Amino acid sequence: MTANGRENDLVEGIVVRVDSHFPLIESKKGRVRCSLRKKLKRGPRDATHKVCVGDRVLFLPPHGERDAGAIERILPRKTQLMRRASHREGMAQTVVANVDRLVVIASAREPELNTRLIDRMLVAGENGDLESIICVNKMDLARREEILPLVSCYTDIGYELLFTSAVTGEGLEGLKETLKGKSSVFAGASGVGKSTLLNAIQPGLRLTVREVSEATGKGRHATSFVQLLRLDFGGYVVDTPGIREFGLWDVDRRDLQHFFPEMRPLTGQCRYADCSHTHEPQCAVKAAVEAGDVTEARYESYVHILESLQGSGK
Ligand SMILES: Nc1nc2c(ncn2[C@@H]2O[C@H](COP(=O)(O)OP(=O)(O)OP(=O)(O)O)[C@@H](O)[C@H]2O)c(=O)[nH]1
Ligand SMILES: [Mg+2]
Ligand SMILES: [Zn+2]
């Protein structure tokens, strides 16, 4: 086959699942498993996940039904949600590409609300150009007055905040409204109810969820791979396996302040131009914390993340 002939045979598709060496691609030719050209597998720091869910690719369709196609090219990404790969030191993992929004799912209880994790994920979302939303699920297990003080700061700084319960149905219409016509990724700790929420808003999905009797079993993940799901009411959502900690990747220490929306207007107002907002005198951010304009919890998250970035040499 000539190079040109081959070029003409290429079909565009979107990666909907990466659960084996042969990613599943959806295209006008239907759903096909594809291998990845060797050259695409290589890469200095990203070898494990050269292609991820949400990637738009050009592939050569398979010849026969039992064959696999071949991914020839990955098209440039519009957005990407990256994290430090937990299993390989110094490696990045792209969780998902090309989605518009990150829906950070947390739960009011079981597991306990973890705002530190929310804050880290928001930073990753900001860094990857995603619009972020926070959804607190399992509201049937707590009273709104208990949870609101922990999360009301997110509304104040411009993030949409939703409260849901897959058990009572609270907030599900609002969640659907938010997802409608958009591409989103659900991310959050294991067991907060990401897959359960998706099953509740999109009939017929039958995603595996953790059995109630196993609900306290630590380290058990119900969802084991990333998967793109179409919504009948328009749009799509990517379900992801739960995470215990979200290691940030490719975030520069000096950029961190820009990923905290409430700190953005304050940058440049400190005495020192390169102020890290930790130990320096006459710091506008610390003054804002004193004044209550930046919450203590968010500021602590900032400091924690900054320290973790120092550890990574960034
Ligand atoms: N009480 C209560 N339980 C819920 C709610 N949503 C989910 N659950 C339960 O929480 C457990 C975990 O739900 P999953 O949907 O598997 O959680 P997940 O976030 O997808 O977990 P991973 O796939 O491991 O990341 C299941 O036993 C669900 O039945 C809720 O709104 N209220
Ligand atoms: Mg799940
Ligand atoms: Zn400062």
Short mmCIF file of C-alpha atoms and ligand atoms in Angstrom, two decimals:
data_model
loop_
_atom_site.label_atom_id
_atom_site.label_comp_id
_atom_site.label_asym_id
_atom_site.label_seq_id
_atom_site.Cartn_x
_atom_site.Cartn_y
_atom_site.Cartn_z
CA MET A 1 0.00 0.00 0.00
CA THR A 2 1.31 3.48 -0.82
CA ALA A 3 1.73 5.97 1.95
CA ASN A 4 -1.01 8.03 0.36
CA GLY A 5 -3.42 5.16 0.02
CA ARG A 6 -2.90 4.45 3.67
CA GLU A 7 -3.51 8.06 4.62
CA ASN A 8 -6.85 7.95 2.78
CA ASP A 9 -7.89 4.85 4.69
CA LEU A 10 -7.50 6.50 8.06
CA VAL A 11 -10.67 6.91 10.09
CA GLU A 12 -11.16 9.34 12.95
CA GLY A 13 -12.44 7.98 16.24
CA ILE A 14 -12.52 8.62 19.95
CA VAL A 15 -10.99 6.39 22.61
CA VAL A 16 -13.81 5.22 24.89
CA ARG A 17 -12.03 2.64 27.05
CA VAL A 18 -8.46 1.72 27.90
CA ASP A 19 -8.69 -1.57 29.77
CA SER A 20 -6.12 -3.62 27.85
CA HIS A 21 -3.32 -3.20 25.34
CA PHE A 22 -6.00 -2.67 22.74
CA PRO A 23 -7.93 0.52 23.46
CA LEU A 24 -11.57 0.56 22.39
CA ILE A 25 -12.32 3.19 19.74
CA GLU A 26 -15.72 4.51 18.74
CA SER A 27 -16.11 5.83 15.20
CA LYS A 28 -18.54 5.86 12.32
CA LYS A 29 -17.33 2.31 11.65
CA GLY A 30 -18.69 1.24 15.04
CA ARG A 31 -16.61 0.19 18.04
CA VAL A 32 -13.27 -1.43 17.31
CA ARG A 33 -10.29 -2.55 19.33
CA CYS A 34 -7.06 -1.01 18.09
CA SER A 35 -3.40 -1.62 18.68
CA LEU A 36 -1.05 1.26 19.15
CA ARG A 37 1.82 1.89 16.73
CA LYS A 38 5.12 1.36 18.48
CA LYS A 39 6.22 4.92 17.92
CA LEU A 40 3.17 6.13 19.86
CA LYS A 41 4.00 3.93 22.82
CA ARG A 42 7.34 5.57 23.34
CA GLY A 43 7.73 8.78 25.25
CA PRO A 44 10.17 9.86 27.92
CA ARG A 45 7.87 10.24 30.91
CA ASP A 46 4.52 9.06 29.80
CA ALA A 47 5.15 5.61 28.41
CA THR A 48 2.35 3.84 30.26
CA HIS A 49 -0.45 5.98 28.97
CA LYS A 50 0.36 7.37 25.60
CA VAL A 51 -3.26 7.22 24.66
CA CYS A 52 -6.12 7.86 27.04
CA VAL A 53 -9.89 7.95 27.12
CA GLY A 54 -11.21 11.00 25.29
CA ASP A 55 -8.30 11.09 22.85
CA ARG A 56 -9.27 11.69 19.26
CA VAL A 57 -7.22 9.39 17.06
CA LEU A 58 -6.74 8.42 13.43
CA PHE A 59 -6.70 4.67 12.92
CA LEU A 60 -6.49 2.08 10.17
CA PRO A 61 -9.63 -0.05 10.38
CA PRO A 62 -9.20 -3.81 10.87
CA HIS A 63 -9.34 -6.08 7.81
CA GLY A 64 -11.44 -8.84 9.26
CA GLU A 65 -13.84 -9.02 12.16
CA ARG A 66 -11.37 -10.78 14.41
CA ASP A 67 -8.60 -8.32 13.61
CA ALA A 68 -7.70 -5.21 15.54
CA GLY A 69 -7.29 -1.82 13.92
CA ALA A 70 -4.17 0.28 14.36
CA ILE A 71 -3.95 3.72 15.88
CA GLU A 72 -1.67 5.78 13.65
CA ARG A 73 -1.96 9.20 15.19
CA ILE A 74 -3.24 10.94 18.29
CA LEU A 75 -4.76 14.34 17.51
CA PRO A 76 -3.80 17.36 19.65
CA ARG A 77 -5.58 17.52 23.00
CA LYS A 78 -7.91 20.38 23.88
CA THR A 79 -7.77 19.69 27.62
CA GLN A 80 -6.20 17.01 29.78
CA LEU A 81 -6.48 15.87 33.35
CA MET A 82 -3.07 14.69 34.49
CA ARG A 83 -1.83 13.13 37.68
CA ARG A 84 1.37 11.65 38.96
CA ALA A 85 1.23 7.92 38.24
CA SER A 86 1.01 6.19 41.60
CA HIS A 87 2.71 2.98 40.48
CA ARG A 88 5.66 4.44 38.60
CA GLU A 89 7.96 7.01 40.10
CA GLY A 90 8.48 10.10 37.96
CA MET A 91 5.76 9.22 35.49
CA ALA A 92 2.63 11.06 34.55
CA GLN A 93 -0.72 9.56 33.83
CA THR A 94 -3.27 11.35 31.71
CA VAL A 95 -6.58 10.31 33.20
CA VAL A 96 -8.71 11.73 30.42
CA ALA A 97 -8.38 14.09 27.46
CA ASN A 98 -10.67 16.57 25.74
CA VAL A 99 -13.47 16.82 28.29
CA ASP A 100 -14.89 20.27 29.09
CA ARG A 101 -15.45 19.80 32.77
CA LEU A 102 -14.24 18.04 35.85
CA VAL A 103 -16.93 16.99 38.30
CA VAL A 104 -15.17 16.40 41.60
CA ILE A 105 -17.36 13.94 43.47
CA ALA A 106 -17.07 13.80 47.24
CA SER A 107 -19.36 12.25 49.82
CA ALA A 108 -20.79 13.74 52.98
CA ARG A 109 -19.91 10.54 54.87
CA GLU A 110 -18.55 7.05 54.19
CA PRO A 111 -15.96 8.10 53.19
CA GLU A 112 -15.70 11.33 55.19
CA LEU A 113 -15.63 14.58 53.24
CA ASN A 114 -12.03 15.31 52.26
CA THR A 115 -11.57 18.94 51.21
CA ARG A 116 -7.80 18.52 50.81
CA LEU A 117 -8.42 16.02 48.04
CA ILE A 118 -11.04 18.30 46.48
CA ASP A 119 -8.54 21.15 46.44
CA ARG A 120 -5.82 19.07 44.79
CA MET A 121 -8.21 17.93 42.12
CA LEU A 122 -9.36 21.49 41.48
CA VAL A 123 -5.73 22.47 40.92
CA ALA A 124 -5.32 19.64 38.41
CA GLY A 125 -8.52 20.77 36.70
CA GLU A 126 -7.34 24.37 36.49
CA ASN A 127 -3.94 23.25 35.20
CA GLY A 128 -5.57 21.15 32.48
CA ASP A 129 -8.00 23.88 31.39
CA LEU A 130 -11.10 22.10 32.64
CA GLU A 131 -14.06 23.87 34.17
CA SER A 132 -14.60 22.35 37.60
CA ILE A 133 -17.74 21.57 39.58
CA ILE A 134 -18.04 20.02 43.01
CA CYS A 135 -20.71 17.48 43.86
CA VAL A 136 -21.21 16.27 47.43
CA ASN A 137 -23.03 12.94 47.30
CA LYS A 138 -24.58 10.77 50.05
CA MET A 139 -26.43 13.74 51.49
CA ASP A 140 -28.89 11.23 52.98
CA LEU A 141 -26.16 10.42 55.53
CA ALA A 142 -25.66 13.95 56.87
CA ARG A 143 -27.51 17.15 57.55
CA ARG A 144 -26.95 20.04 55.15
CA GLU A 145 -26.01 22.35 58.07
CA GLU A 146 -23.09 20.08 58.97
CA ILE A 147 -21.66 19.94 55.48
CA LEU A 148 -22.30 23.44 54.22
CA PRO A 149 -19.65 25.21 56.37
CA LEU A 150 -16.99 22.89 54.91
CA VAL A 151 -17.86 23.54 51.28
CA SER A 152 -19.61 26.90 51.00
CA CYS A 153 -16.22 28.51 50.23
CA TYR A 154 -16.29 26.83 46.82
CA THR A 155 -19.40 28.74 45.77
CA ASP A 156 -17.84 31.96 47.05
CA ILE A 157 -14.86 31.52 44.75
CA GLY A 158 -16.96 30.70 41.73
CA TYR A 159 -17.29 26.92 41.54
CA GLU A 160 -20.69 25.34 41.01
CA LEU A 161 -21.60 23.21 44.02
CA LEU A 162 -24.16 20.40 43.95
CA PHE A 163 -25.61 18.22 46.70
CA THR A 164 -26.91 14.81 45.72
CA SER A 165 -28.08 11.51 47.08
CA ALA A 166 -28.35 8.48 44.88
CA VAL A 167 -30.53 6.96 47.62
CA THR A 168 -33.21 9.66 47.91
CA GLY A 169 -32.78 11.12 44.43
CA GLU A 170 -31.96 14.56 45.85
CA GLY A 171 -30.15 16.79 43.37
CA LEU A 172 -30.13 14.30 40.51
CA GLU A 173 -32.14 16.56 38.20
CA GLY A 174 -29.67 19.37 38.86
CA LEU A 175 -26.77 17.04 38.12
CA LYS A 176 -28.35 16.02 34.82
CA GLU A 177 -28.87 19.65 33.95
CA THR A 178 -25.20 20.36 34.62
CA LEU A 179 -24.03 17.45 32.47
CA LYS A 180 -26.42 17.99 29.59
CA GLY A 181 -24.74 18.61 26.25
CA LYS A 182 -21.27 18.72 27.81
CA SER A 183 -18.37 16.34 28.14
CA SER A 184 -17.41 15.71 31.76
CA VAL A 185 -15.26 13.48 33.89
CA PHE A 186 -16.30 12.13 37.30
CA ALA A 187 -13.34 11.88 39.66
CA GLY A 188 -12.95 11.45 43.39
CA ALA A 189 -12.11 9.06 46.18
CA SER A 190 -13.13 5.44 45.96
CA GLY A 191 -16.61 4.72 47.29
CA VAL A 192 -18.07 8.23 47.08
CA GLY A 193 -20.66 6.99 44.59
CA LYS A 194 -19.45 8.06 41.15
CA SER A 195 -20.70 4.96 39.36
CA THR A 196 -23.89 4.79 41.45
CA LEU A 197 -24.75 8.37 40.44
CA LEU A 198 -24.15 7.55 36.79
CA ASN A 199 -26.34 4.46 37.01
CA ALA A 200 -29.06 6.63 38.58
CA ILE A 201 -29.05 9.32 35.90
CA GLN A 202 -28.53 7.09 32.88
CA PRO A 203 -30.69 3.96 32.86
CA GLY A 204 -29.16 0.86 31.34
CA LEU A 205 -25.52 1.55 32.16
CA ARG A 206 -25.18 -1.18 34.77
CA LEU A 207 -21.81 0.03 35.98
CA THR A 208 -20.29 -2.11 38.69
CA VAL A 209 -20.68 -0.51 42.09
CA ARG A 210 -19.37 -1.63 45.42
CA GLU A 211 -21.65 -3.95 47.36
CA VAL A 212 -23.13 -2.34 50.44
CA SER A 213 -21.66 -5.05 52.66
CA GLU A 214 -18.19 -4.19 51.35
CA ALA A 215 -18.66 -0.49 51.87
CA THR A 216 -16.06 -0.26 54.61
CA GLY A 217 -13.51 -2.55 52.96
CA LYS A 218 -10.48 -0.38 52.43
CA GLY A 219 -8.54 -0.43 49.19
CA ARG A 220 -11.30 -2.03 47.18
CA HIS A 221 -12.13 -0.31 43.96
CA ALA A 222 -15.38 -1.07 42.24
CA THR A 223 -14.39 0.65 39.02
CA SER A 224 -11.09 -0.56 37.62
CA PHE A 225 -10.79 1.28 34.32
CA VAL A 226 -11.61 4.62 32.78
CA GLN A 227 -14.59 4.59 30.47
CA LEU A 228 -16.50 7.09 28.35
CA LEU A 229 -20.29 6.86 28.58
CA ARG A 230 -22.90 8.49 26.37
CA LEU A 231 -25.86 10.17 28.02
CA ASP A 232 -29.31 9.84 26.40
CA PHE A 233 -30.12 13.43 27.32
CA GLY A 234 -27.03 14.67 25.49
CA GLY A 235 -23.35 14.81 26.32
CA TYR A 236 -21.01 12.25 27.76
CA VAL A 237 -19.37 11.43 31.07
CA VAL A 238 -16.15 9.60 31.79
CA ASP A 239 -16.25 7.37 34.88
CA THR A 240 -12.91 6.82 36.57
CA PRO A 241 -11.59 4.50 39.30
CA GLY A 242 -11.45 6.04 42.76
CA ILE A 243 -8.25 7.62 43.94
CA ARG A 244 -6.74 7.77 47.40
CA GLU A 245 -4.45 10.67 46.74
CA PHE A 246 -4.07 12.87 43.77
CA GLY A 247 -0.44 13.55 42.98
CA LEU A 248 -0.13 16.68 40.90
CA TRP A 249 1.86 16.63 37.71
CA ASP A 250 3.39 19.44 35.72
CA VAL A 251 2.32 22.19 38.12
CA ASP A 252 4.97 24.83 38.56
CA ARG A 253 5.34 26.17 42.12
CA ARG A 254 5.07 29.75 40.91
CA ASP A 255 1.90 28.96 38.98
CA LEU A 256 0.13 27.35 41.92
CA GLN A 257 -1.34 30.64 43.18
CA HIS A 258 -3.09 31.11 39.83
CA PHE A 259 -4.92 27.84 40.32
CA PHE A 260 -6.57 29.19 43.48
CA PRO A 261 -9.14 31.61 42.03
CA GLU A 262 -9.44 33.58 45.29
CA MET A 263 -5.68 34.27 45.25
CA ARG A 264 -5.49 35.41 41.65
CA PRO A 265 -6.51 39.04 42.27
CA LEU A 266 -3.98 39.26 45.12
CA THR A 267 -0.89 38.26 43.19
CA GLY A 268 1.36 41.22 42.65
CA GLN A 269 0.17 42.91 45.83
CA CYS A 270 2.71 41.31 48.15
CA ARG A 271 5.87 43.12 49.16
CA TYR A 272 8.04 40.66 47.26
CA ALA A 273 7.29 39.94 43.64
CA ASP A 274 8.24 36.29 44.07
CA CYS A 275 6.33 35.88 47.35
CA SER A 276 5.41 32.26 48.05
CA HIS A 277 2.77 33.45 50.56
CA THR A 278 4.23 31.34 53.34
CA HIS A 279 6.94 33.05 55.44
CA GLU A 280 7.33 36.47 53.80
CA PRO A 281 6.34 39.72 55.55
CA GLN A 282 3.67 42.00 54.10
CA CYS A 283 2.01 39.23 52.15
CA ALA A 284 -1.36 40.10 50.59
CA VAL A 285 -2.53 36.48 50.69
CA LYS A 286 -1.78 36.05 54.38
CA ALA A 287 -3.50 39.38 55.04
CA ALA A 288 -6.55 38.09 53.16
CA VAL A 289 -6.54 34.95 55.31
CA GLU A 290 -6.43 37.16 58.44
CA ALA A 291 -9.31 39.21 57.10
CA GLY A 292 -11.31 36.09 56.31
CA ASP A 293 -11.37 36.72 52.56
CA VAL A 294 -9.42 33.53 51.90
CA THR A 295 -10.46 30.61 54.11
CA GLU A 296 -7.96 28.95 56.44
CA ALA A 297 -8.74 25.56 54.94
CA ARG A 298 -8.05 26.64 51.38
CA TYR A 299 -4.88 28.43 52.45
CA GLU A 300 -3.70 25.29 54.25
CA SER A 301 -4.36 23.30 51.10
CA TYR A 302 -2.28 25.79 49.17
CA VAL A 303 0.63 25.42 51.61
CA HIS A 304 0.39 21.61 51.59
CA ILE A 305 0.38 21.45 47.83
CA LEU A 306 3.26 23.90 47.62
CA GLU A 307 5.29 21.69 49.97
CA SER A 308 4.49 18.60 47.94
CA LEU A 309 5.64 20.35 44.78
CA GLN A 310 8.88 21.28 46.48
CA GLY A 311 9.42 17.61 47.26
CA SER A 312 9.00 16.78 43.61
CA GLY A 313 11.67 19.26 42.61
CA LYS A 314 9.26 21.53 40.74
N1 LIG B 1 -26.14 6.20 51.50
C1 LIG B 1 -25.72 6.36 50.24
N2 LIG B 1 -24.95 5.42 49.69
C2 LIG B 1 -24.53 5.63 48.41
C3 LIG B 1 -24.90 6.77 47.66
N3 LIG B 1 -24.31 6.68 46.45
C4 LIG B 1 -23.61 5.54 46.44
N4 LIG B 1 -23.75 4.89 47.61
C5 LIG B 1 -23.12 3.61 47.99
O1 LIG B 1 -21.70 3.80 48.09
C6 LIG B 1 -21.00 2.62 47.70
C7 LIG B 1 -19.94 2.97 46.68
O2 LIG B 1 -20.53 3.40 45.48
P1 LIG B 1 -19.80 3.32 44.07
O3 LIG B 1 -20.73 3.91 43.07
O4 LIG B 1 -19.23 1.99 43.81
O5 LIG B 1 -18.60 4.36 44.34
P2 LIG B 1 -17.47 4.82 43.31
O6 LIG B 1 -17.17 6.24 43.62
O7 LIG B 1 -17.85 4.52 41.91
O8 LIG B 1 -16.24 3.92 43.77
P3 LIG B 1 -14.95 3.42 42.87
O9 LIG B 1 -15.46 2.86 41.61
O10 LIG B 1 -14.24 2.44 43.76
O11 LIG B 1 -14.14 4.67 42.66
C8 LIG B 1 -22.07 1.67 47.19
O12 LIG B 1 -22.34 0.72 48.19
C9 LIG B 1 -23.27 2.54 46.92
O13 LIG B 1 -24.48 1.85 47.07
C10 LIG B 1 -25.74 7.75 48.30
O14 LIG B 1 -26.12 8.78 47.74
N5 LIG B 1 -26.11 7.48 49.59
MG MG B 2 -16.99 3.39 40.42
ZN ZN B 3 2.41 36.74 49.40
#
